């Protein structure tokens, strides 16, 4: 095929851009190289007007790296591997035959980084809109590079030396994950430990890496001191000039860098329909991940 005339236009902030002239179902190597270079500069890329089935979404996503398995509840590994698209997750509030077809429902989702509670969190999340409600369901993003830069210098240096445990027991709407129980305190919550500040292994930029606030714990501190430290740091997250909002349209494809941004979802009417497909990219060998090898906690519901 001929190379598309791809145009990358920054959106009105420093960390997102619009990509036009690209059909994600048909991408040649030169075009993808240009797209990937843009992604390392702008950690959120938006492609509108896409028409993808699950296989095409999976094939496009694999260009970014090996994919993380989609959460499948208690399905066995053998059964999972027999699925036609075991790497494509469904995020939806739609109920069919009395059962939800996907995860996360219609409630508001708090600020979070996808799957930060495992030892090697995904580098990229890719979300594709199949059905969208007329109102609500927006996805808000905040720059964690900007959050780090906004910290007072003494607090920034303290964050650079801190390691943070990320709760694995709850999803981003606060629901307890299958197979977990509520911990008596953040000290006892399960999850991987990561540096609070991480340097991006490809573009070299430093960013806060907080995951989510619920049951987070700063390693080695008394609980009260950990809570106070985290509350202070979170004051600088999602400042007004470091937030961008995605107003979803059917056919939108969004690619974001989990190492540089966090996101949250606005609630929407339970009677409306929202259907999204999501893939996630595993870190490449040697990427900057947790400094200690914490036990991995495989997700049983979408983030």
GROMACS .gro file of C-alpha atoms in nm, residues 40-274:
model
  235
   40UNK     CA    1   0.751   0.926   2.292
   41UNK     CA    2   0.710   1.303   2.264
   42UNK     CA    3   0.334   1.319   2.329
   43UNK     CA    4   0.232   1.040   2.570
   44UNK     CA    5  -0.128   1.050   2.447
   45UNK     CA    6  -0.215   0.996   2.081
   46UNK     CA    7  -0.572   1.014   1.949
   47UNK     CA    8  -0.680   0.861   1.619
   48UNK     CA    9  -1.040   0.932   1.519
   49UNK     CA   10  -1.269   0.757   1.271
   50UNK     CA   11  -1.114   0.410   1.307
   51UNK     CA   12  -1.302   0.092   1.214
   52UNK     CA   13  -1.136  -0.205   1.387
   53UNK     CA   14  -1.240  -0.553   1.482
   54UNK     CA   15  -1.069  -0.723   1.775
   55UNK     CA   16  -0.812  -0.897   1.557
   56UNK     CA   17  -0.714  -0.568   1.389
   57UNK     CA   18  -0.693  -0.391   1.725
   58UNK     CA   19  -0.469  -0.668   1.858
   59UNK     CA   20  -0.246  -0.662   1.551
   60UNK     CA   21  -0.203  -0.284   1.570
   61UNK     CA   22  -0.133  -0.297   1.944
   62UNK     CA   23   0.135  -0.565   1.900
   63UNK     CA   24   0.343  -0.316   1.706
   64UNK     CA   25   0.411  -0.142   2.039
   65UNK     CA   26   0.539  -0.465   2.197
   66UNK     CA   27   0.426  -0.793   2.349
   67UNK     CA   28   0.073  -0.773   2.486
   68UNK     CA   29  -0.055  -0.836   2.837
   69UNK     CA   30  -0.332  -1.095   2.866
   70UNK     CA   31  -0.677  -0.943   2.913
   71UNK     CA   32  -0.829  -1.009   3.257
   72UNK     CA   33  -1.050  -1.315   3.233
   73UNK     CA   34  -1.162  -1.379   3.591
   74UNK     CA   35  -1.121  -1.745   3.683
   75UNK     CA   36  -1.081  -1.878   3.331
   76UNK     CA   37  -0.794  -2.125   3.306
   77UNK     CA   38  -0.473  -2.044   3.122
   78UNK     CA   39  -0.539  -2.327   2.877
   79UNK     CA   40  -0.890  -2.201   2.804
   80UNK     CA   41  -0.769  -1.841   2.776
   81UNK     CA   42  -0.509  -1.933   2.516
   82UNK     CA   43  -0.780  -2.091   2.302
   83UNK     CA   44  -0.973  -1.764   2.275
   84UNK     CA   45  -0.945  -1.586   1.938
   85UNK     CA   46  -0.836  -1.261   2.106
   86UNK     CA   47  -0.703  -1.334   2.456
   87UNK     CA   48  -0.530  -0.993   2.471
   88UNK     CA   49  -0.841  -0.778   2.409
   89UNK     CA   50  -1.037  -0.674   2.719
   90UNK     CA   51  -1.393  -0.545   2.724
   91UNK     CA   52  -1.470  -0.233   2.930
   92UNK     CA   53  -1.846  -0.192   2.943
   93UNK     CA   54  -2.158  -0.145   3.152
   94UNK     CA   55  -2.375  -0.345   2.911
   95UNK     CA   56  -2.563  -0.641   3.059
   96UNK     CA   57  -2.671  -0.934   2.842
   97UNK     CA   58  -2.872  -1.231   2.970
   98UNK     CA   59  -2.839  -1.094   3.321
   99UNK     CA   60  -2.459  -1.075   3.316
  100UNK     CA   61  -2.221  -0.784   3.243
  101UNK     CA   62  -2.024  -0.834   2.922
  102UNK     CA   63  -1.727  -0.634   3.052
  103UNK     CA   64  -1.576  -0.464   3.353
  104UNK     CA   65  -1.592  -0.134   3.544
  105UNK     CA   66  -1.961  -0.061   3.488
  106UNK     CA   67  -2.069   0.303   3.477
  107UNK     CA   68  -1.924   0.444   3.801
  108UNK     CA   69  -1.656   0.707   3.826
  109UNK     CA   70  -1.304   0.565   3.818
  110UNK     CA   71  -1.044   0.737   4.035
  111UNK     CA   72  -0.708   0.865   3.911
  112UNK     CA   73  -0.486   0.564   3.844
  113UNK     CA   74  -0.216   0.402   3.634
  114UNK     CA   75  -0.324   0.078   3.472
  115UNK     CA   76  -0.205  -0.231   3.658
  116UNK     CA   77   0.058  -0.046   3.858
  117UNK     CA   78   0.006  -0.307   4.132
  118UNK     CA   79   0.202  -0.573   3.939
  119UNK     CA   80   0.580  -0.580   3.924
  120UNK     CA   81   0.602  -0.497   3.552
  121UNK     CA   82   0.312  -0.261   3.472
  122UNK     CA   83   0.210  -0.208   3.109
  123UNK     CA   84   0.396   0.062   2.922
  124UNK     CA   85   0.101   0.146   2.698
  125UNK     CA   86  -0.276   0.118   2.716
  126UNK     CA   87  -0.477   0.132   2.394
  127UNK     CA   88  -0.852   0.197   2.416
  128UNK     CA   89  -1.098   0.181   2.127
  129UNK     CA   90  -1.455   0.315   2.138
  130UNK     CA   91  -1.723   0.086   1.994
  131UNK     CA   92  -2.028   0.245   2.164
  132UNK     CA   93  -2.033   0.570   2.363
  133UNK     CA   94  -2.302   0.742   2.573
  134UNK     CA   95  -2.435   1.081   2.470
  135UNK     CA   96  -2.323   1.228   2.802
  136UNK     CA   97  -2.058   1.128   3.055
  137UNK     CA   98  -1.794   0.858   3.037
  138UNK     CA   99  -1.515   1.102   2.946
  139UNK     CA  100  -1.158   0.999   3.024
  140UNK     CA  101  -0.947   1.262   3.197
  141UNK     CA  102  -0.567   1.248   3.179
  142UNK     CA  103  -0.303   1.426   3.386
  143UNK     CA  104   0.067   1.463   3.318
  144UNK     CA  105   0.283   1.303   3.584
  145UNK     CA  106   0.586   1.478   3.437
  146UNK     CA  107   0.414   1.808   3.517
  147UNK     CA  108   0.312   1.680   3.862
  148UNK     CA  109   0.675   1.602   3.948
  149UNK     CA  110   0.789   1.941   3.821
  150UNK     CA  111   0.521   2.113   4.034
  151UNK     CA  112   0.646   1.961   4.361
  152UNK     CA  113   0.844   2.195   4.587
  153UNK     CA  114   1.211   2.104   4.560
  154UNK     CA  115   1.239   1.946   4.905
  155UNK     CA  116   0.928   1.734   4.848
  156UNK     CA  117   1.054   1.637   4.502
  157UNK     CA  118   1.384   1.513   4.641
  158UNK     CA  119   1.204   1.317   4.910
  159UNK     CA  120   0.982   1.158   4.645
  160UNK     CA  121   1.289   1.060   4.440
  161UNK     CA  122   1.416   0.846   4.727
  162UNK     CA  123   1.078   0.690   4.818
  163UNK     CA  124   0.932   0.355   4.717
  164UNK     CA  125   0.559   0.306   4.705
  165UNK     CA  126   0.346  -0.006   4.743
  166UNK     CA  127   0.053  -0.010   4.500
  167UNK     CA  128  -0.266  -0.179   4.622
  168UNK     CA  129  -0.364  -0.487   4.421
  169UNK     CA  130  -0.690  -0.562   4.602
  170UNK     CA  131  -0.914  -0.294   4.447
  171UNK     CA  132  -0.988  -0.178   4.094
  172UNK     CA  133  -1.013   0.185   3.984
  173UNK     CA  134  -1.379   0.217   4.087
  174UNK     CA  135  -1.287   0.091   4.436
  175UNK     CA  136  -1.438  -0.256   4.396
  176UNK     CA  137  -1.265  -0.547   4.566
  177UNK     CA  138  -1.102  -0.776   4.312
  178UNK     CA  139  -1.200  -1.140   4.304
  179UNK     CA  140  -0.973  -1.347   4.527
  180UNK     CA  141  -0.876  -1.054   4.752
  181UNK     CA  142  -1.003  -0.920   5.083
  182UNK     CA  143  -1.008  -0.576   5.239
  183UNK     CA  144  -0.681  -0.516   5.424
  184UNK     CA  145  -0.690  -0.388   5.781
  185UNK     CA  146  -0.460  -0.103   5.671
  186UNK     CA  147  -0.240  -0.003   5.374
  187UNK     CA  148   0.050  -0.171   5.558
  188UNK     CA  149  -0.117  -0.508   5.495
  189UNK     CA  150  -0.252  -0.445   5.145
  190UNK     CA  151  -0.105  -0.667   4.871
  191UNK     CA  152   0.079  -0.519   4.576
  192UNK     CA  153   0.410  -0.448   4.406
  193UNK     CA  154   0.657  -0.184   4.521
  194UNK     CA  155   0.783   0.077   4.273
  195UNK     CA  156   0.995   0.392   4.292
  196UNK     CA  157   0.777   0.698   4.345
  197UNK     CA  158   0.976   0.872   4.070
  198UNK     CA  159   1.071   0.680   3.757
  199UNK     CA  160   1.281   0.779   3.458
  200UNK     CA  161   1.131   0.688   3.123
  201UNK     CA  162   1.364   0.430   2.965
  202UNK     CA  163   1.313   0.563   2.610
  203UNK     CA  164   1.285   0.941   2.632
  204UNK     CA  165   1.467   0.995   2.964
  205UNK     CA  166   1.196   1.211   3.123
  206UNK     CA  167   1.122   1.174   3.494
  207UNK     CA  168   0.765   1.141   3.622
  208UNK     CA  169   0.582   1.067   3.943
  209UNK     CA  170   0.454   0.710   3.957
  210UNK     CA  171   0.171   0.694   4.209
  211UNK     CA  172  -0.071   0.436   4.069
  212UNK     CA  173  -0.374   0.529   4.279
  213UNK     CA  174  -0.437   0.671   4.623
  214UNK     CA  175  -0.643   0.391   4.778
  215UNK     CA  176  -0.438   0.179   5.021
  216UNK     CA  177  -0.107   0.310   4.887
  217UNK     CA  178   0.184   0.291   5.131
  218UNK     CA  179   0.533   0.442   5.133
  219UNK     CA  180   0.772   0.163   5.219
  220UNK     CA  181   0.951   0.192   5.553
  221UNK     CA  182   0.740   0.471   5.705
  222UNK     CA  183   0.497   0.459   5.996
  223UNK     CA  184   0.145   0.456   5.850
  224UNK     CA  185   0.055   0.807   5.969
  225UNK     CA  186   0.373   0.949   5.816
  226UNK     CA  187   0.312   0.761   5.491
  227UNK     CA  188  -0.044   0.897   5.471
  228UNK     CA  189   0.070   1.254   5.534
  229UNK     CA  190   0.349   1.226   5.275
  230UNK     CA  191   0.114   1.087   5.012
  231UNK     CA  192  -0.153   1.348   5.083
  232UNK     CA  193   0.106   1.622   5.031
  233UNK     CA  194   0.233   1.474   4.704
  234UNK     CA  195  -0.119   1.418   4.568
  235UNK     CA  196  -0.193   1.791   4.613
  236UNK     CA  197   0.021   1.849   4.301
  237UNK     CA  198  -0.148   1.583   4.085
  238UNK     CA  199  -0.396   1.690   3.815
  239UNK     CA  200  -0.337   2.063   3.847
  240UNK     CA  201  -0.565   2.250   3.603
  241UNK     CA  202  -0.295   2.328   3.347
  242UNK     CA  203  -0.178   1.965   3.336
  243UNK     CA  204  -0.508   1.790   3.255
  244UNK     CA  205  -0.659   1.692   2.922
  245UNK     CA  206  -1.005   1.539   2.868
  246UNK     CA  207  -1.102   1.291   2.599
  247UNK     CA  208  -1.462   1.336   2.482
  248UNK     CA  209  -1.526   0.997   2.326
  249UNK     CA  210  -1.670   0.941   1.981
  250UNK     CA  211  -1.737   0.604   1.820
  251UNK     CA  212  -1.424   0.503   1.631
  252UNK     CA  213  -1.181   0.687   1.859
  253UNK     CA  214  -0.856   0.503   1.928
  254UNK     CA  215  -0.645   0.635   2.215
  255UNK     CA  216  -0.289   0.529   2.296
  256UNK     CA  217  -0.134   0.650   2.620
  257UNK     CA  218   0.194   0.600   2.801
  258UNK     CA  219   0.136   0.467   3.154
  259UNK     CA  220   0.486   0.582   3.249
  260UNK     CA  221   0.399   0.948   3.193
  261UNK     CA  222   0.027   1.001   3.259
  262UNK     CA  223  -0.253   0.891   3.489
  263UNK     CA  224  -0.621   0.882   3.397
  264UNK     CA  225  -0.968   0.863   3.544
  265UNK     CA  226  -1.314   0.807   3.399
  266UNK     CA  227  -1.622   1.019   3.460
  267UNK     CA  228  -1.942   0.841   3.561
  268UNK     CA  229  -2.232   0.809   3.318
  269UNK     CA  230  -2.598   0.706   3.319
  270UNK     CA  231  -2.638   0.337   3.401
  271UNK     CA  232  -2.906   0.314   3.134
  272UNK     CA  233  -2.672   0.435   2.861
  273UNK     CA  234  -2.444   0.198   2.669
  274UNK     CA  235  -2.066   0.226   2.667
   0.00000   0.00000   0.00000
